[in-house]
Amino acid sequence: MKRLKLAAPVLLVYWAMLLGGLGLYAVIRMDDASLRSLWIGALGGTFLGQLLALRNVRSVVAVIFMFLTACWLGAVLPSEVIDKRLWMAFGPAAVCGYLSLGDRASLAAFWFPAVIWMLSILDRTGAHATPDRSGMILLGGLAVMFFVFMRAREARRIRLWQNVAVVPIASELPAKVLREATGWHIARAGWTVLVAGLAALVTALIAPGMWQGESFDGEHVSISRPRNASGRPCCPVSYDLPSERGRVKEYFDMGRGHDEIAQPMIEGIDCDACTGDGSYTGTYAYGHDNLGTPSYVPTGPAIDVPAGPYHPHGTGGGYTYIPPSGSYSSPGTTYTPGYREPPAASTTRDGVGQQPAPVPSAPSVAPPSSPPQVATAPPPAITAPPQPAPQPPQPAPVDPPRAAAIDPPAPAPAPSSDAPPPPRSTASTIAPKPTSTMGPSLVRLLAVLVACALILQLIALALRPLRRWFVLRHLRRPFWKETVDQQVSNSWQLALVGLRDAGWRPTSDEAPRELARRAGIDGLEQCATILERARHGLGVDAGDLAEMNRSADVAYESARSKLGGGARAASWLRWPLA
Amino acid sequence: MPGRWFRIASLIVPSAIAAKFVRADERILHEVAPVLIMLWILMAGVLMMRYVETRELRRRTMASPWVGIDVLTSTGVSMLWLGAGALLLAGKTGWASLSVVGILGLGTTYLVTAWTGLMACGYDRWRSARVDRAIVPQVTTEGEALREELKISGIPIPAGMRLFISGTAMKHGVTSRYVVGAESSRAEVALSSDLGPGLRGEHDAPPMQIWLGDVFGITRSPIIEGGEATFSVLPRPAAIENAKKLLGSGGDAAVASPAQQLPSEGTFRIREYVPGDDTRRIHWVRSAQQDQLIMRLPDEIPPADPVVRLILDNELPVVEPMTSRAPDELLDALVRVWLGIGKSLAAAGTRVVLVTAVEHNGKLRRVERTLFPRSAHEALRVGMRVTWQDQVSLDTLTGKREAKQMKQIVVTGRPRRTHHGEDLSWVVVPEGVWTTPEPTLPEISATTHPFPSGAPENRSAERVQERKRIEKMWQDRMLFTHLVGWTDWSRYSGHHVARPAMGDQSRITLGAIP
């Protein structure tokens, strides 16, 4: 039991870190049922490791026991729970739980809770991106938890040092502070805040610089064609392209990074825009991650392309479907198909009759749910316009189309030197559509709660001078009627307040006159004499009461006269008063 | 000092390894390294400053200059090595958590070490410090509880640090350990702890070790010493049963035979006072008349009033450096028996002269004190100062010319031949009865640690050191047993051996050696 009592603070902090990280990630990914094995592995492993440490089991024996327990769990747990993630969590959790009560392995013990927290911090972080604001806050919070954990461990080590040794240890009696230095508490609190904040800031700033990205193939997604800056239709309305996911590397491969499109077709290189009037060649100037929508820069005159419906090919580029002419009312939001009356006997430059364009089919993108966003604007989204029902093409009044389908044209001629060549390896990004707003709002809620707690503390601190004024006023001149003995006691309390301001602290077994002798403050001896007379039931008359009041005032002023301005100001913020 | 060199090397080596072998990604070099390098430079600069300062003060403090930079604890050393390892692994595996752990470990250690070097090291900060130590009561009797009271004042404890104090008051006593937080910086604090029963002797408690440590346990300041104290523990004479038989049978000398006198008859014998006479028999009227002390002799023939020289044999070489507790335990028992016999004989009317060898004016010499029943304090003080010595032999203690006329009783742990062996009466205090066995070697369990997890005593180096300490104690014990051992019981047949009565060491019974 004593062993448990000594270890309690460390266990508390460690479990708070672990449960906090798991809970946060569970809220972020509420819909993910695969987290169950993570929870079981993390909690079960930590419990086992710490239990073995509390029983003082040697490390080799502990590892063997962990292995046997894992084998047993593999036999008894239901199959839907048993997966790679369970064992990936169980092993490190057990080892780190064991090390959390170890001698010199605090940093190693901290690794597993850090892994759990990193799942939330890195959620929706791109492979080459830094975490968003909520991620940075969580990273700073992780650093603060590290310091709390280190402090708890050191406190336990000190208690062990004072109680456990190979030589007999003397039993220590409670310490007594006889006189303290004034104004020290503020400096101490400031140091704690400074160091914790500094380290949190340093970690939040430089840790992301070391993270490495990894990428892996994602599913095919459909995206809409980026808006043409000129407003004129371009080639295919929608692309069916494979997406590539990028995220920061971590122990658990369950993070959701940013989706990137492999290689959309480049206007003027992989395809040409075709309309009833012709097609446009040009280049798309794609930006980097999350930058503005690409703009279409036509580079050449229209070329003759037979009108007709075309469908884009798979991933190889080219298209067999010609989008109708039309315009986008705003970047990437809705597409309003245009309509043109087919000319009676129109001859275009290329001799191709115009066709009223069918509404393009542009299935909307179904992005995965977004990470919790606190206050960042989502990157420019390229959302597909809604899918209107396709209309059968109107037959050309003049000439039937020469070809119902057309093979994709040859690779477009080299784009004009005026337009910047699009980087082929640069992909546009799909901004994830948030399916749940719990993530960002949770962090916001936590931040609000912390802010409220801080504000309450500040209010309580600000009210202390007022409280002190009222108490001192009552001690000097009671607000209500009190007995003589109580008034004597009040005066003594007033003197003690002055002594406490000067740093003098009476001990529990110290008589008032002993305190007066020790402190050597004017007026205190007189106060102590009258007080002891009152306490022993001897008569205290009006003269004694007046003398007591006067001496208490003198003692109060005399004790505070030795203080500097700062200490005097700090004394107004101190509570309790004596 | 291999440990010290390893700790100092840990300030440099892990960081150098991390800097050398972490993947030389341009982004990392540009974003991460400069911050950690800056922190390392700050730490190194502060420690270099302390090294130079300690070197300049070497003549005054007699301390090695490396003491100034030996600030890492074992936790700090492990933080640096594990942090560097985490960074290396982060480069290999790419796991973000490892990079966070590595940066936290290294960054925190650099910061805290720099803080400790700046705020906690240096001898100037201890100038205003006062450590007053007292063992109360300062003069007490063997077996009474002692309390250590420490009063510290004016010690600046920087924010984020704690003050540690440790010390031992008696050679085989308990160790006291104190911790004071930064909230008591420059405050006047009273610390105390129970030291348990006092051990006989005049004690000069060695100074306490004082140092500062940070709240994370990563660093500590160099140790300084202060707070000596002196206190005295007087011996507690044991109650001796049947001490009278040490004087021999004596016929019917113990029986007074009153003379048959008629009322008008009687003797009135007076004589001059002789030192040692019972002062109650001084005839004051006659003394005033004759201007000298006149004794009135009783009518009855008093029993014989012998003078007994009670000698404590404390001659034993090679004992001082022994780590075993047995020599001190045996000497304490010898003193208890010696004083107990003296007290018992004096109470019965015998004049007892206590004889032993103690340090007097810086020199070991034979000391004789007459034991008065109502003023035994002087004898107790002599008994308190008795220690093992090898300069005054037993022959010197027993060889006084006038002593040859007196009865001499030797209280010893090892009876042996002397020049006056035939005239001596021996009271043997056997070592095996009056000493406790040494602690046994710690049992090493294959499955569990002997101490709670996290205790430094579980480390293998500590366990080995503890084992060696106990083995040394047993070796010293064996040597001591050989030194005080004696086997020729038959030679001392008729003499006496002192044993605790019914297992109570405060009551002693004297048995005859068969």
mmCIF file of N, CA, C and O in Angstrom, chain A residues 418-485:
data_model
loop_
_atom_site.group_PDB
_atom_site.id
_atom_site.type_symbol
_atom_site.label_atom_id
_atom_site.label_comp_id
_atom_site.label_asym_id
_atom_site.label_seq_id
_atom_site.Cartn_x
_atom_site.Cartn_y
_atom_site.Cartn_z
ATOM 1 N N ASP A 418 4.594 32.177 -73.302
ATOM 2 C CA ASP A 418 4.049 33.204 -72.414
ATOM 3 C C ASP A 418 3.510 32.609 -71.127
ATOM 4 O O ASP A 418 3.639 33.189 -70.066
ATOM 5 N N ALA A 419 2.898 31.477 -71.289
ATOM 6 C CA ALA A 419 2.306 30.876 -70.086
ATOM 7 C C ALA A 419 3.346 30.036 -69.366
ATOM 8 O O ALA A 419 4.141 29.359 -70.005
ATOM 9 N N PRO A 420 3.354 30.073 -68.096
ATOM 10 C CA PRO A 420 4.324 29.236 -67.367
ATOM 11 C C PRO A 420 3.964 27.780 -67.516
ATOM 12 O O PRO A 420 2.796 27.417 -67.426
ATOM 13 N N PRO A 421 4.935 26.969 -67.801
ATOM 14 C CA PRO A 421 4.635 25.544 -67.974
ATOM 15 C C PRO A 421 4.177 24.976 -66.637
ATOM 16 O O PRO A 421 4.765 25.259 -65.602
ATOM 17 N N PRO A 422 3.140 24.213 -66.694
ATOM 18 C CA PRO A 422 2.679 23.649 -65.425
ATOM 19 C C PRO A 422 3.637 22.580 -64.970
ATOM 20 O O PRO A 422 4.100 21.770 -65.758
ATOM 21 N N PRO A 423 3.966 22.555 -63.748
ATOM 22 C CA PRO A 423 4.831 21.481 -63.255
ATOM 23 C C PRO A 423 4.055 20.181 -63.226
ATOM 24 O O PRO A 423 3.047 20.064 -62.576
ATOM 25 N N ARG A 424 4.584 19.179 -63.887
ATOM 26 C CA ARG A 424 3.837 17.937 -64.026
ATOM 27 C C ARG A 424 3.736 17.209 -62.699
ATOM 28 O O ARG A 424 2.834 16.488 -62.425
ATOM 29 N N SER A 425 4.757 17.411 -61.921
ATOM 30 C CA SER A 425 4.712 16.698 -60.657
ATOM 31 C C SER A 425 3.885 17.429 -59.622
ATOM 32 O O SER A 425 3.620 16.918 -58.577
ATOM 33 N N THR A 426 3.523 18.631 -59.945
ATOM 34 C CA THR A 426 2.741 19.348 -58.952
ATOM 35 C C THR A 426 1.291 18.975 -59.086
ATOM 36 O O THR A 426 0.745 18.993 -60.187
ATOM 37 N N ALA A 427 0.699 18.670 -58.040
ATOM 38 C CA ALA A 427 -0.682 18.225 -58.105
ATOM 39 C C ALA A 427 -1.559 19.240 -57.416
ATOM 40 O O ALA A 427 -1.150 19.925 -56.495
ATOM 41 N N SER A 428 -2.727 19.322 -57.860
ATOM 42 C CA SER A 428 -3.677 20.133 -57.110
ATOM 43 C C SER A 428 -4.136 19.314 -55.939
ATOM 44 O O SER A 428 -3.994 18.094 -55.908
ATOM 45 N N THR A 429 -4.657 19.986 -54.984
ATOM 46 C CA THR A 429 -5.061 19.263 -53.790
ATOM 47 C C THR A 429 -6.553 19.319 -53.635
ATOM 48 O O THR A 429 -7.203 20.254 -54.092
ATOM 49 N N ILE A 430 -7.031 18.304 -53.019
ATOM 50 C CA ILE A 430 -8.442 18.274 -52.686
ATOM 51 C C ILE A 430 -8.551 18.671 -51.226
ATOM 52 O O ILE A 430 -7.963 18.037 -50.354
ATOM 53 N N ALA A 431 -9.244 19.714 -51.023
ATOM 54 C CA ALA A 431 -9.469 20.065 -49.621
ATOM 55 C C ALA A 431 -10.522 19.137 -49.066
ATOM 56 O O ALA A 431 -11.544 18.909 -49.699
ATOM 57 N N PRO A 432 -10.257 18.522 -48.001
ATOM 58 C CA PRO A 432 -11.225 17.574 -47.456
ATOM 59 C C PRO A 432 -12.473 18.288 -46.992
ATOM 60 O O PRO A 432 -12.405 19.356 -46.416
ATOM 61 N N LYS A 433 -13.573 17.648 -47.293
ATOM 62 C CA LYS A 433 -14.823 18.228 -46.830
ATOM 63 C C LYS A 433 -15.046 17.715 -45.421
ATOM 64 O O LYS A 433 -15.071 16.513 -45.189
ATOM 65 N N PRO A 434 -15.148 18.562 -44.518
ATOM 66 C CA PRO A 434 -15.322 18.066 -43.147
ATOM 67 C C PRO A 434 -16.650 17.357 -42.989
ATOM 68 O O PRO A 434 -17.674 17.873 -43.347
ATOM 69 N N THR A 435 -16.582 16.129 -42.535
ATOM 70 C CA THR A 435 -17.810 15.390 -42.260
ATOM 71 C C THR A 435 -18.230 15.577 -40.820
ATOM 72 O O THR A 435 -19.332 15.305 -40.440
ATOM 73 N N SER A 436 -17.333 16.017 -40.018
ATOM 74 C CA SER A 436 -17.707 16.210 -38.621
ATOM 75 C C SER A 436 -17.032 17.458 -38.120
ATOM 76 O O SER A 436 -15.885 17.732 -38.444
ATOM 77 N N THR A 437 -17.741 18.252 -37.380
ATOM 78 C CA THR A 437 -17.151 19.466 -36.819
ATOM 79 C C THR A 437 -16.764 19.280 -35.361
ATOM 80 O O THR A 437 -16.501 20.220 -34.644
ATOM 81 N N MET A 438 -16.765 18.010 -34.873
ATOM 82 C CA MET A 438 -16.458 17.789 -33.457
ATOM 83 C C MET A 438 -15.011 18.093 -33.148
ATOM 84 O O MET A 438 -14.686 18.612 -32.109
ATOM 85 N N GLY A 439 -14.096 17.726 -34.101
ATOM 86 C CA GLY A 439 -12.685 17.870 -33.820
ATOM 87 C C GLY A 439 -12.300 19.312 -33.504
ATOM 88 O O GLY A 439 -11.842 19.614 -32.400
ATOM 89 N N PRO A 440 -12.499 20.209 -34.458
ATOM 90 C CA PRO A 440 -12.087 21.594 -34.194
ATOM 91 C C PRO A 440 -12.834 22.176 -32.997
ATOM 92 O O PRO A 440 -12.266 22.903 -32.199
ATOM 93 N N SER A 441 -14.109 21.864 -32.854
ATOM 94 C CA SER A 441 -14.862 22.480 -31.775
ATOM 95 C C SER A 441 -14.408 21.931 -30.428
ATOM 96 O O SER A 441 -14.478 22.639 -29.427
ATOM 97 N N LEU A 442 -13.919 20.701 -30.384
ATOM 98 C CA LEU A 442 -13.468 20.151 -29.107
ATOM 99 C C LEU A 442 -12.261 20.920 -28.608
ATOM 100 O O LEU A 442 -12.193 21.321 -27.449
ATOM 101 N N VAL A 443 -11.287 21.113 -29.506
ATOM 102 C CA VAL A 443 -10.100 21.859 -29.094
ATOM 103 C C VAL A 443 -10.484 23.269 -28.690
ATOM 104 O O VAL A 443 -9.960 23.822 -27.724
ATOM 105 N N ARG A 444 -11.438 23.830 -29.463
ATOM 106 C CA ARG A 444 -11.889 25.174 -29.110
ATOM 107 C C ARG A 444 -12.503 25.155 -27.720
ATOM 108 O O ARG A 444 -12.269 26.037 -26.895
ATOM 109 N N LEU A 445 -13.305 24.144 -27.436
ATOM 110 C CA LEU A 445 -13.946 24.049 -26.126
ATOM 111 C C LEU A 445 -12.905 23.921 -25.021
ATOM 112 O O LEU A 445 -12.998 24.589 -23.986
ATOM 113 N N LEU A 446 -11.916 23.074 -25.263
ATOM 114 C CA LEU A 446 -10.858 22.917 -24.255
ATOM 115 C C LEU A 446 -10.135 24.233 -24.033
ATOM 116 O O LEU A 446 -9.846 24.610 -22.888
ATOM 117 N N ALA A 447 -9.842 24.916 -25.126
ATOM 118 C CA ALA A 447 -9.150 26.200 -24.987
ATOM 119 C C ALA A 447 -10.005 27.185 -24.208
ATOM 120 O O ALA A 447 -9.501 27.935 -23.369
ATOM 121 N N VAL A 448 -11.301 27.169 -24.469
ATOM 122 C CA VAL A 448 -12.198 28.078 -23.745
ATOM 123 C C VAL A 448 -12.228 27.730 -22.264
ATOM 124 O O VAL A 448 -12.187 28.607 -21.393
ATOM 125 N N LEU A 449 -12.260 26.419 -21.968
ATOM 126 C CA LEU A 449 -12.293 26.013 -20.560
ATOM 127 C C LEU A 449 -11.026 26.464 -19.832
ATOM 128 O O LEU A 449 -11.082 26.986 -18.711
ATOM 129 N N VAL A 450 -9.882 26.237 -20.487
ATOM 130 C CA VAL A 450 -8.622 26.649 -19.860
ATOM 131 C C VAL A 450 -8.597 28.155 -19.667
ATOM 132 O O VAL A 450 -8.188 28.658 -18.616
ATOM 133 N N ALA A 451 -9.060 28.873 -20.693
ATOM 134 C CA ALA A 451 -9.072 30.328 -20.575
ATOM 135 C C ALA A 451 -9.988 30.762 -19.435
ATOM 136 O O ALA A 451 -9.657 31.680 -18.678
ATOM 137 N N CYS A 452 -11.152 30.106 -19.311
ATOM 138 C CA CYS A 452 -12.069 30.460 -18.224
ATOM 139 C C CYS A 452 -11.428 30.214 -16.866
ATOM 140 O O CYS A 452 -11.539 31.041 -15.949
ATOM 141 N N ALA A 453 -10.737 29.081 -16.750
ATOM 142 C CA ALA A 453 -10.100 28.778 -15.467
ATOM 143 C C ALA A 453 -9.055 29.833 -15.136
ATOM 144 O O ALA A 453 -8.959 30.300 -13.999
ATOM 145 N N LEU A 454 -8.283 30.220 -16.147
ATOM 146 C CA LEU A 454 -7.267 31.250 -15.923
ATOM 147 C C LEU A 454 -7.902 32.571 -15.515
ATOM 148 O O LEU A 454 -7.427 33.253 -14.602
ATOM 149 N N ILE A 455 -8.986 32.902 -16.210
ATOM 150 C CA ILE A 455 -9.646 34.174 -15.900
ATOM 151 C C ILE A 455 -10.205 34.164 -14.492
ATOM 152 O O ILE A 455 -10.104 35.152 -13.742
ATOM 153 N N LEU A 456 -10.769 33.023 -14.106
ATOM 154 C CA LEU A 456 -11.317 32.927 -12.736
ATOM 155 C C LEU A 456 -10.203 33.117 -11.709
ATOM 156 O O LEU A 456 -10.376 33.796 -10.691
ATOM 157 N N GLN A 457 -9.066 32.488 -11.986
ATOM 158 C CA GLN A 457 -7.928 32.642 -11.078
ATOM 159 C C GLN A 457 -7.504 34.100 -10.982
ATOM 160 O O GLN A 457 -7.212 34.608 -9.894
ATOM 161 N N LEU A 458 -7.470 34.745 -12.154
ATOM 162 C CA LEU A 458 -7.059 36.151 -12.149
ATOM 163 C C LEU A 458 -8.059 37.003 -11.374
ATOM 164 O O LEU A 458 -7.678 37.924 -10.643
ATOM 165 N N ILE A 459 -9.341 36.682 -11.540
ATOM 166 C CA ILE A 459 -10.362 37.447 -10.806
ATOM 167 C C ILE A 459 -10.187 37.249 -9.312
ATOM 168 O O ILE A 459 -10.246 38.210 -8.522
ATOM 169 N N ALA A 460 -9.976 35.980 -8.948
ATOM 170 C CA ALA A 460 -9.779 35.694 -7.516
ATOM 171 C C ALA A 460 -8.562 36.435 -6.989
ATOM 172 O O ALA A 460 -8.566 36.971 -5.878
ATOM 173 N N LEU A 461 -7.516 36.485 -7.804
ATOM 174 C CA LEU A 461 -6.304 37.200 -7.395
ATOM 175 C C LEU A 461 -6.599 38.692 -7.258
ATOM 176 O O LEU A 461 -6.140 39.349 -6.310
ATOM 177 N N ALA A 462 -7.372 39.212 -8.197
ATOM 178 C CA ALA A 462 -7.656 40.655 -8.168
ATOM 179 C C ALA A 462 -8.537 41.024 -6.979
ATOM 180 O O ALA A 462 -8.481 42.167 -6.506
ATOM 181 N N LEU A 463 -9.333 40.078 -6.510
ATOM 182 C CA LEU A 463 -10.237 40.380 -5.387
ATOM 183 C C LEU A 463 -9.542 40.295 -4.036
ATOM 184 O O LEU A 463 -10.094 40.696 -3.016
ATOM 185 N N ARG A 464 -8.350 39.739 -4.027
ATOM 186 C CA ARG A 464 -7.674 39.550 -2.734
ATOM 187 C C ARG A 464 -7.433 40.859 -1.980
ATOM 188 O O ARG A 464 -7.622 40.895 -0.754
ATOM 189 N N PRO A 465 -6.977 41.911 -2.651
ATOM 190 C CA PRO A 465 -6.778 43.152 -1.880
ATOM 191 C C PRO A 465 -8.067 43.617 -1.204
ATOM 192 O O PRO A 465 -8.042 44.106 -0.068
ATOM 193 N N LEU A 466 -9.179 43.432 -1.886
ATOM 194 C CA LEU A 466 -10.457 43.846 -1.310
ATOM 195 C C LEU A 466 -10.789 43.002 -0.076
ATOM 196 O O LEU A 466 -11.212 43.524 0.972
ATOM 197 N N ARG A 467 -10.563 41.707 -0.218
ATOM 198 C CA ARG A 467 -10.806 40.817 0.915
ATOM 199 C C ARG A 467 -9.940 41.206 2.097
ATOM 200 O O ARG A 467 -10.367 41.225 3.250
ATOM 201 N N ARG A 468 -8.662 41.493 1.783
ATOM 202 C CA ARG A 468 -7.740 41.854 2.864
ATOM 203 C C ARG A 468 -8.216 43.119 3.568
ATOM 204 O O ARG A 468 -8.201 43.199 4.813
ATOM 205 N N TRP A 469 -8.639 44.109 2.777
ATOM 206 C CA TRP A 469 -9.074 45.368 3.378
ATOM 207 C C TRP A 469 -10.240 45.125 4.326
ATOM 208 O O TRP A 469 -10.269 45.647 5.440
ATOM 209 N N PHE A 470 -11.197 44.320 3.901
ATOM 210 C CA PHE A 470 -12.359 44.048 4.742
ATOM 211 C C PHE A 470 -11.955 43.332 6.029
ATOM 212 O O PHE A 470 -12.447 43.659 7.125
ATOM 213 N N VAL A 471 -11.057 42.364 5.892
ATOM 214 C CA VAL A 471 -10.663 41.603 7.080
ATOM 215 C C VAL A 471 -9.920 42.498 8.066
ATOM 216 O O VAL A 471 -10.200 42.478 9.284
ATOM 217 N N LEU A 472 -8.987 43.280 7.563
ATOM 218 C CA LEU A 472 -8.237 44.155 8.467
ATOM 219 C C LEU A 472 -9.155 45.183 9.131
ATOM 220 O O LEU A 472 -8.996 45.512 10.321
ATOM 221 N N ARG A 473 -10.073 45.670 8.362
ATOM 222 C CA ARG A 473 -11.030 46.622 8.925
ATOM 223 C C ARG A 473 -11.818 45.986 10.059
ATOM 224 O O ARG A 473 -12.062 46.583 11.109
ATOM 225 N N HIS A 474 -12.272 44.764 9.865
ATOM 226 C CA HIS A 474 -13.022 44.049 10.892
ATOM 227 C C HIS A 474 -12.147 43.766 12.103
ATOM 228 O O HIS A 474 -12.607 43.846 13.248
ATOM 229 N N LEU A 475 -10.876 43.425 11.862
ATOM 230 C CA LEU A 475 -10.008 43.140 12.999
ATOM 231 C C LEU A 475 -9.773 44.401 13.832
ATOM 232 O O LEU A 475 -9.643 44.336 15.059
ATOM 233 N N ARG A 476 -9.700 45.521 13.173
ATOM 234 C CA ARG A 476 -9.458 46.765 13.904
ATOM 235 C C ARG A 476 -10.743 47.264 14.562
ATOM 236 O O ARG A 476 -10.770 47.589 15.742
ATOM 237 N N ARG A 477 -11.798 47.345 13.757
ATOM 238 C CA ARG A 477 -13.096 47.806 14.261
ATOM 239 C C ARG A 477 -14.149 46.842 13.741
ATOM 240 O O ARG A 477 -14.566 46.950 12.596
ATOM 241 N N PRO A 478 -14.576 45.922 14.586
ATOM 242 C CA PRO A 478 -15.487 44.867 14.116
ATOM 243 C C PRO A 478 -16.760 45.448 13.544
ATOM 244 O O PRO A 478 -17.298 46.446 14.038
ATOM 245 N N PHE A 479 -17.232 44.819 12.497
ATOM 246 C CA PHE A 479 -18.471 45.254 11.878
ATOM 247 C C PHE A 479 -19.662 44.948 12.765
ATOM 248 O O PHE A 479 -20.711 45.572 12.644
ATOM 249 N N TRP A 480 -19.544 43.975 13.627
ATOM 250 C CA TRP A 480 -20.658 43.636 14.510
ATOM 251 C C TRP A 480 -20.107 43.502 15.923
ATOM 252 O O TRP A 480 -18.904 43.493 16.157
ATOM 253 N N LYS A 481 -20.995 43.384 16.873
ATOM 254 C CA LYS A 481 -20.580 43.345 18.271
ATOM 255 C C LYS A 481 -19.868 42.026 18.581
ATOM 256 O O LYS A 481 -20.329 40.963 18.189
ATOM 257 N N GLU A 482 -18.774 42.129 19.305
ATOM 258 C CA GLU A 482 -18.047 40.918 19.677
ATOM 259 C C GLU A 482 -17.636 40.995 21.137
ATOM 260 O O GLU A 482 -17.554 42.087 21.718
ATOM 261 N N THR A 483 -17.363 39.832 21.713
ATOM 262 C CA THR A 483 -16.976 39.797 23.121
ATOM 263 C C THR A 483 -15.571 40.382 23.272
ATOM 264 O O THR A 483 -14.831 40.546 22.301
ATOM 265 N N VAL A 484 -15.229 40.666 24.516
ATOM 266 C CA VAL A 484 -13.912 41.247 24.784
ATOM 267 C C VAL A 484 -12.812 40.260 24.396
ATOM 268 O O VAL A 484 -11.803 40.637 23.787
ATOM 269 N N ASP A 485 -13.035 39.001 24.762
ATOM 270 C CA ASP A 485 -12.009 37.996 24.417
ATOM 271 C C ASP A 485 -11.809 37.906 22.904
ATOM 272 O O ASP A 485 -10.672 37.779 22.424
#
